[in-house]
Amino acid sequence: MTSPTGRAPLVSIGVPAYNAERFIAPALESLLSQDMTDLEVVVSDNGSTDGTERIVRDLAARDGRLRYVRQPVNRGGAANFNAVFALRHPGASYFKWAAADDTHDPRYLGQVLEVLRSDPSVSVAHSLTDDIDEDGSHLRSWGDQGLPADDPDVAVRFAALSQRNYQCFSIFGLMRTETLVGTRGLGYYAESDRVLLAELSLRGRFVDVQEELFHRRQHSGRSVRTHPTARDRIAWFNPDLVGRPVFPEWRLGQGYVGALLQAPGLSADDRARCLAQMGRWTVVRGPHLLRNVARTGADVVGGRTPIRHHA
Protein backbone atom coordinates (compact mmCIF):
# COMPACT_ATOMS: atom_id res chain seq x y z
CA MET A 1 0.00 0.00 0.00
CA THR A 2 1.23 3.46 -0.80
CA SER A 3 0.42 6.79 0.76
CA PRO A 4 -1.98 9.25 -0.94
CA THR A 5 1.08 10.85 -2.58
CA GLY A 6 2.01 7.58 -4.29
CA ARG A 7 5.04 6.98 -2.07
CA ALA A 8 5.51 4.45 0.69
CA PRO A 9 3.84 5.74 3.87
CA LEU A 10 6.16 7.26 6.43
CA VAL A 11 4.40 5.43 9.27
CA SER A 12 2.77 2.02 9.35
CA ILE A 13 0.30 1.28 12.13
CA GLY A 14 -0.53 -2.35 12.81
CA VAL A 15 -3.80 -3.26 14.52
CA PRO A 16 -4.11 -6.90 15.65
CA ALA A 17 -7.80 -7.69 16.13
CA TYR A 18 -10.04 -10.52 17.27
CA ASN A 19 -13.80 -10.18 17.80
CA ALA A 20 -13.31 -6.44 18.15
CA GLU A 21 -16.60 -5.17 16.68
CA ARG A 22 -17.54 -3.18 19.76
CA PHE A 23 -14.68 -0.65 19.73
CA ILE A 24 -12.70 -1.10 16.53
CA ALA A 25 -14.50 1.66 14.58
CA PRO A 26 -13.58 4.50 16.99
CA ALA A 27 -10.10 3.01 17.41
CA LEU A 28 -9.45 3.09 13.66
CA GLU A 29 -11.12 6.44 13.13
CA SER A 30 -8.81 7.99 15.73
CA LEU A 31 -5.81 6.68 13.79
CA LEU A 32 -7.10 7.80 10.41
CA SER A 33 -7.86 11.25 11.88
CA GLN A 34 -4.26 11.95 12.90
CA ASP A 35 -2.89 15.38 12.01
CA MET A 36 0.13 13.58 10.52
CA THR A 37 -1.53 11.95 7.50
CA ASP A 38 1.37 10.13 5.82
CA LEU A 39 0.43 6.75 7.21
CA GLU A 40 -1.16 3.39 6.59
CA VAL A 41 -3.25 1.33 9.01
CA VAL A 42 -3.18 -2.45 8.61
CA VAL A 43 -5.68 -4.62 10.49
CA SER A 44 -4.78 -8.28 10.97
CA ASP A 45 -7.97 -10.12 11.92
CA ASN A 46 -7.22 -13.29 13.88
CA GLY A 47 -10.25 -15.19 12.59
CA SER A 48 -13.01 -13.08 14.16
CA THR A 49 -16.48 -14.59 14.36
CA ASP A 50 -18.31 -11.29 14.95
CA GLY A 51 -18.76 -8.19 12.78
CA THR A 52 -15.13 -7.07 12.84
CA GLU A 53 -14.51 -7.85 9.17
CA ARG A 54 -17.59 -5.99 7.93
CA ILE A 55 -16.79 -2.90 10.02
CA VAL A 56 -13.17 -2.69 8.89
CA ARG A 57 -13.96 -3.34 5.23
CA ASP A 58 -16.60 -0.59 5.32
CA LEU A 59 -14.06 1.86 6.74
CA ALA A 60 -11.40 0.75 4.22
CA ALA A 61 -13.80 1.45 1.36
CA ARG A 62 -13.89 5.09 2.51
CA ASP A 63 -10.17 5.54 3.26
CA GLY A 64 -7.52 3.95 1.06
CA ARG A 65 -4.93 4.14 3.83
CA LEU A 66 -6.71 1.33 5.69
CA ARG A 67 -6.07 -2.29 4.76
CA TYR A 68 -7.78 -5.42 6.11
CA VAL A 69 -6.13 -8.87 6.19
CA ARG A 70 -7.89 -11.91 7.61
CA GLN A 71 -5.78 -14.70 9.11
CA PRO A 72 -7.00 -18.21 8.22
CA VAL A 73 -6.93 -19.43 11.83
CA ASN A 74 -6.55 -17.88 15.28
CA ARG A 75 -2.94 -18.57 16.22
CA GLY A 76 -2.99 -16.47 19.37
CA GLY A 77 -2.23 -12.90 20.29
CA ALA A 78 1.55 -13.00 19.93
CA ALA A 79 1.39 -14.48 16.43
CA ASN A 80 -1.07 -11.80 15.35
CA PHE A 81 1.08 -8.98 16.73
CA ASN A 82 4.03 -10.34 14.76
CA ALA A 83 1.87 -10.93 11.68
CA VAL A 84 0.66 -7.34 11.50
CA PHE A 85 4.25 -6.11 11.71
CA ALA A 86 5.17 -8.41 8.82
CA LEU A 87 2.24 -6.98 6.83
CA ARG A 88 3.55 -3.39 7.05
CA HIS A 89 4.62 -1.59 3.90
CA PRO A 90 8.34 -2.44 3.50
CA GLY A 91 9.18 1.19 2.82
CA ALA A 92 7.62 2.58 6.02
CA SER A 93 10.32 4.20 8.17
CA TYR A 94 8.34 4.01 11.41
CA PHE A 95 5.96 1.49 12.94
CA LYS A 96 3.57 1.28 15.86
CA TRP A 97 1.11 -1.25 17.17
CA ALA A 98 -2.36 -0.06 18.13
CA ALA A 99 -4.99 -2.02 20.02
CA ALA A 100 -8.44 -2.46 18.50
CA ASP A 101 -10.11 -0.75 21.46
CA ASP A 102 -7.83 2.16 22.44
CA THR A 103 -8.02 5.64 20.91
CA HIS A 104 -5.47 8.35 20.11
CA ASP A 105 -5.63 12.13 20.20
CA PRO A 106 -5.27 13.57 16.67
CA ARG A 107 -1.94 15.15 17.68
CA TYR A 108 -0.44 11.87 18.93
CA LEU A 109 1.43 10.70 15.86
CA GLY A 110 2.91 14.05 14.91
CA GLN A 111 4.26 14.66 18.40
CA VAL A 112 5.84 11.25 18.97
CA LEU A 113 7.28 11.29 15.45
CA GLU A 114 9.03 14.56 16.23
CA VAL A 115 10.65 12.95 19.29
CA LEU A 116 12.17 10.16 17.20
CA ARG A 117 13.23 12.47 14.39
CA SER A 118 14.97 14.89 16.74
CA ASP A 119 16.83 12.41 18.94
CA PRO A 120 18.57 9.27 17.58
CA SER A 121 19.14 8.01 21.15
CA VAL A 122 15.40 7.32 21.50
CA SER A 123 14.10 3.88 20.50
CA VAL A 124 10.45 4.25 21.54
CA ALA A 125 8.37 7.44 21.66
CA HIS A 126 4.95 7.49 23.28
CA SER A 127 2.80 9.89 25.30
CA LEU A 128 1.23 9.98 28.72
CA THR A 129 -1.78 7.69 29.11
CA ASP A 130 -5.21 7.90 30.64
CA ASP A 131 -7.94 5.29 31.00
CA ILE A 132 -11.36 5.74 29.46
CA ASP A 133 -14.52 3.72 30.00
CA GLU A 134 -16.71 1.95 27.49
CA ASP A 135 -18.37 5.23 26.53
CA GLY A 136 -15.07 7.10 26.16
CA SER A 137 -15.35 9.03 29.44
CA HIS A 138 -12.19 9.70 31.45
CA LEU A 139 -11.53 7.29 34.33
CA ARG A 140 -8.00 8.04 35.55
CA SER A 141 -4.68 9.55 34.56
CA TRP A 142 -1.52 7.48 34.89
CA GLY A 143 1.04 10.26 34.76
CA ASP A 144 4.70 9.35 34.98
CA GLN A 145 5.16 5.82 36.34
CA GLY A 146 8.58 6.75 37.70
CA LEU A 147 10.24 4.26 35.38
CA PRO A 148 13.74 5.41 34.36
CA ALA A 149 13.29 4.13 30.81
CA ASP A 150 14.69 7.40 29.49
CA ASP A 151 17.96 7.07 31.43
CA PRO A 152 21.09 7.36 29.26
CA ASP A 153 22.60 4.36 31.08
CA VAL A 154 21.51 1.17 29.33
CA ALA A 155 21.94 -0.94 32.48
CA VAL A 156 19.58 1.36 34.39
CA ARG A 157 16.97 1.09 31.65
CA PHE A 158 17.27 -2.67 31.36
CA ALA A 159 17.09 -3.21 35.12
CA ALA A 160 13.93 -1.11 35.37
CA LEU A 161 12.15 -2.76 32.45
CA SER A 162 13.07 -6.30 33.49
CA GLN A 163 12.52 -6.02 37.24
CA ARG A 164 9.88 -3.41 38.04
CA ASN A 165 6.14 -3.84 37.94
CA TYR A 166 4.73 -1.34 35.44
CA GLN A 167 2.05 -0.80 32.83
CA CYS A 168 3.38 -1.73 29.38
CA PHE A 169 2.04 1.36 27.60
CA SER A 170 5.20 1.77 25.53
CA ILE A 171 4.51 -1.41 23.54
CA PHE A 172 2.05 0.85 21.68
CA GLY A 173 4.62 3.60 21.14
CA LEU A 174 6.19 4.66 17.85
CA MET A 175 9.43 2.91 16.85
CA ARG A 176 11.86 3.02 13.97
CA THR A 177 11.13 0.08 11.71
CA GLU A 178 14.82 -0.82 11.46
CA THR A 179 15.06 -0.96 15.26
CA LEU A 180 12.09 -3.31 15.60
CA VAL A 181 13.33 -5.49 12.73
CA GLY A 182 16.52 -6.04 14.73
CA THR A 183 14.63 -7.56 17.68
CA ARG A 184 13.17 -11.02 18.05
CA GLY A 185 9.63 -9.67 18.02
CA LEU A 186 6.96 -10.67 20.49
CA GLY A 187 7.68 -14.03 22.09
CA TYR A 188 5.09 -16.79 22.06
CA TYR A 189 4.71 -16.89 25.84
CA ALA A 190 2.96 -14.86 28.53
CA GLU A 191 4.35 -11.41 29.42
CA SER A 192 6.63 -11.41 26.37
CA ASP A 193 5.67 -7.78 25.78
CA ARG A 194 7.83 -6.99 28.83
CA VAL A 195 10.74 -8.87 27.27
CA LEU A 196 10.37 -7.00 23.99
CA LEU A 197 10.33 -3.66 25.80
CA ALA A 198 13.46 -4.64 27.73
CA GLU A 199 15.06 -5.65 24.43
CA LEU A 200 14.15 -2.28 22.91
CA SER A 201 15.66 -0.54 25.94
CA LEU A 202 19.01 -2.08 24.98
CA ARG A 203 18.77 -0.11 21.73
CA GLY A 204 17.76 3.28 23.07
CA ARG A 205 15.79 5.39 25.50
CA PHE A 206 12.01 5.54 25.95
CA VAL A 207 10.59 9.08 25.89
CA ASP A 208 6.99 10.11 26.57
CA VAL A 209 5.42 13.31 25.31
CA GLN A 210 4.10 14.99 28.46
CA GLU A 211 0.48 15.13 27.36
CA GLU A 212 -2.26 12.50 27.59
CA LEU A 213 -2.59 11.66 23.91
CA PHE A 214 -3.12 7.90 24.31
CA HIS A 215 -6.42 6.70 25.73
CA ARG A 216 -6.54 3.11 26.97
CA ARG A 217 -10.06 1.73 27.05
CA GLN A 218 -11.16 -0.26 30.07
CA HIS A 219 -13.92 -2.77 29.39
CA SER A 220 -14.97 -6.28 30.34
CA GLY A 221 -13.59 -7.82 27.14
CA ARG A 222 -9.97 -6.74 27.63
CA SER A 223 -7.59 -9.71 27.46
CA VAL A 224 -6.19 -9.04 30.94
CA ARG A 225 -9.73 -9.41 32.33
CA THR A 226 -10.74 -12.47 30.36
CA HIS A 227 -7.31 -14.01 31.12
CA PRO A 228 -6.64 -12.74 34.65
CA THR A 229 -3.70 -14.92 35.73
CA ALA A 230 -0.27 -15.51 34.17
CA ARG A 231 -1.21 -19.12 33.47
CA ASP A 232 -4.46 -18.08 31.80
CA ARG A 233 -2.65 -15.51 29.66
CA ILE A 234 -0.49 -18.24 28.14
CA ALA A 235 -3.57 -19.33 26.20
CA TRP A 236 -3.99 -15.80 24.81
CA PHE A 237 -0.35 -15.43 23.80
CA ASN A 238 0.04 -18.94 22.36
CA PRO A 239 -2.84 -21.48 22.17
CA ASP A 240 -0.34 -24.17 21.09
CA LEU A 241 0.89 -24.31 24.69
CA VAL A 242 -2.55 -25.26 26.02
CA GLY A 243 -2.37 -28.61 27.80
CA ARG A 244 1.42 -28.61 27.99
CA PRO A 245 3.60 -28.09 31.05
CA VAL A 246 4.71 -24.47 31.06
CA PHE A 247 7.10 -22.51 33.23
CA PRO A 248 6.11 -18.84 32.72
CA GLU A 249 8.76 -17.32 35.01
CA TRP A 250 11.50 -19.47 33.49
CA ARG A 251 10.44 -18.46 29.98
CA LEU A 252 10.48 -14.82 31.04
CA GLY A 253 14.01 -15.09 32.44
CA GLN A 254 15.19 -16.93 29.35
CA GLY A 255 13.71 -14.15 27.21
CA TYR A 256 15.58 -11.42 29.07
CA VAL A 257 18.88 -13.28 28.90
CA GLY A 258 18.41 -14.07 25.22
CA ALA A 259 17.71 -10.40 24.48
CA LEU A 260 20.92 -9.43 26.25
CA LEU A 261 23.10 -11.99 24.51
CA GLN A 262 21.82 -11.05 21.06
CA ALA A 263 21.63 -7.25 21.42
CA PRO A 264 23.97 -5.56 18.94
CA GLY A 265 26.18 -2.62 19.75
CA LEU A 266 26.57 -3.18 23.50
CA SER A 267 30.05 -2.77 24.93
CA ALA A 268 31.44 -5.68 26.90
CA ASP A 269 31.08 -3.63 30.08
CA ASP A 270 27.44 -2.70 29.39
CA ARG A 271 26.54 -6.29 28.55
CA ALA A 272 28.21 -7.52 31.73
CA ARG A 273 26.40 -4.93 33.86
CA CYS A 274 23.06 -5.89 32.33
CA LEU A 275 23.75 -9.60 32.84
CA ALA A 276 24.54 -8.83 36.48
CA GLN A 277 21.03 -7.44 36.75
CA MET A 278 19.71 -10.83 35.71
CA GLY A 279 21.51 -12.31 38.71
CA ARG A 280 19.50 -9.98 40.91
CA TRP A 281 16.35 -10.86 38.94
CA THR A 282 16.93 -14.56 39.67
CA VAL A 283 17.25 -13.91 43.40
CA VAL A 284 14.14 -11.74 43.55
CA ARG A 285 12.07 -14.07 41.37
CA GLY A 286 13.43 -17.22 43.00
CA PRO A 287 10.21 -18.06 44.88
CA HIS A 288 8.21 -17.69 41.67
CA LEU A 289 10.64 -19.90 39.77
CA LEU A 290 10.30 -22.60 42.43
CA ARG A 291 6.51 -22.32 42.42
CA ASN A 292 6.51 -22.81 38.64
CA VAL A 293 8.30 -26.12 39.07
CA ALA A 294 6.15 -27.23 41.99
CA ARG A 295 2.86 -26.32 40.37
CA THR A 296 3.67 -27.90 37.04
CA GLY A 297 4.88 -31.03 38.81
CA ALA A 298 1.62 -31.22 40.77
CA ASP A 299 -0.38 -30.78 37.57
CA VAL A 300 1.49 -33.58 35.83
CA VAL A 301 1.30 -35.97 38.79
CA GLY A 302 -2.38 -35.20 39.32
CA GLY A 303 -3.21 -35.59 35.65
CA ARG A 304 -4.58 -32.04 35.40
CA THR A 305 -4.31 -29.85 32.33
CA PRO A 306 -1.58 -27.31 33.19
CA ILE A 307 -3.44 -24.37 31.65
CA ARG A 308 -6.95 -23.74 30.46
CA HIS A 309 -7.85 -22.61 26.99
CA HIS A 310 -9.86 -19.44 26.41
CA ALA A 311 -10.95 -19.04 22.81
PDB file of C-alpha atoms in Angstrom, residues 4 18 47 56 69 97 109 114 121 132-133 137 168 177 203 213 219 230 237 249 288 290:
ATOM      1  CA  PRO A   4      -1.981   9.247  -0.942  1.00  0.00           C
ATOM      2  CA  TYR A  18     -10.041 -10.520  17.266  1.00  0.00           C
ATOM      3  CA  GLY A  47     -10.255 -15.191  12.590  1.00  0.00           C
ATOM      4  CA  VAL A  56     -13.166  -2.693   8.893  1.00  0.00           C
ATOM      5  CA  VAL A  69      -6.130  -8.868   6.194  1.00  0.00           C
ATOM      6  CA  TRP A  97       1.107  -1.250  17.173  1.00  0.00           C
ATOM      7  CA  LEU A 109       1.430  10.698  15.861  1.00  0.00           C
ATOM      8  CA  GLU A 114       9.027  14.555  16.229  1.00  0.00           C
ATOM      9  CA  SER A 121      19.142   8.015  21.155  1.00  0.00           C
ATOM     10  CA  ILE A 132     -11.364   5.738  29.456  1.00  0.00           C
ATOM     11  CA  ASP A 133     -14.525   3.719  30.002  1.00  0.00           C
ATOM     12  CA  SER A 137     -15.352   9.027  29.435  1.00  0.00           C
ATOM     13  CA  CYS A 168       3.384  -1.732  29.375  1.00  0.00           C
ATOM     14  CA  THR A 177      11.128   0.078  11.709  1.00  0.00           C
ATOM     15  CA  ARG A 203      18.774  -0.112  21.733  1.00  0.00           C
ATOM     16  CA  LEU A 213      -2.591  11.663  23.914  1.00  0.00           C
ATOM     17  CA  HIS A 219     -13.920  -2.774  29.393  1.00  0.00           C
ATOM     18  CA  ALA A 230      -0.274 -15.514  34.174  1.00  0.00           C
ATOM     19  CA  PHE A 237      -0.353 -15.431  23.802  1.00  0.00           C
ATOM     20  CA  GLU A 249       8.757 -17.318  35.010  1.00  0.00           C
ATOM     21  CA  HIS A 288       8.207 -17.692  41.674  1.00  0.00           C
ATOM     22  CA  LEU A 290      10.298 -22.600  42.429  1.00  0.00           C
TER      23      LEU A 290
END
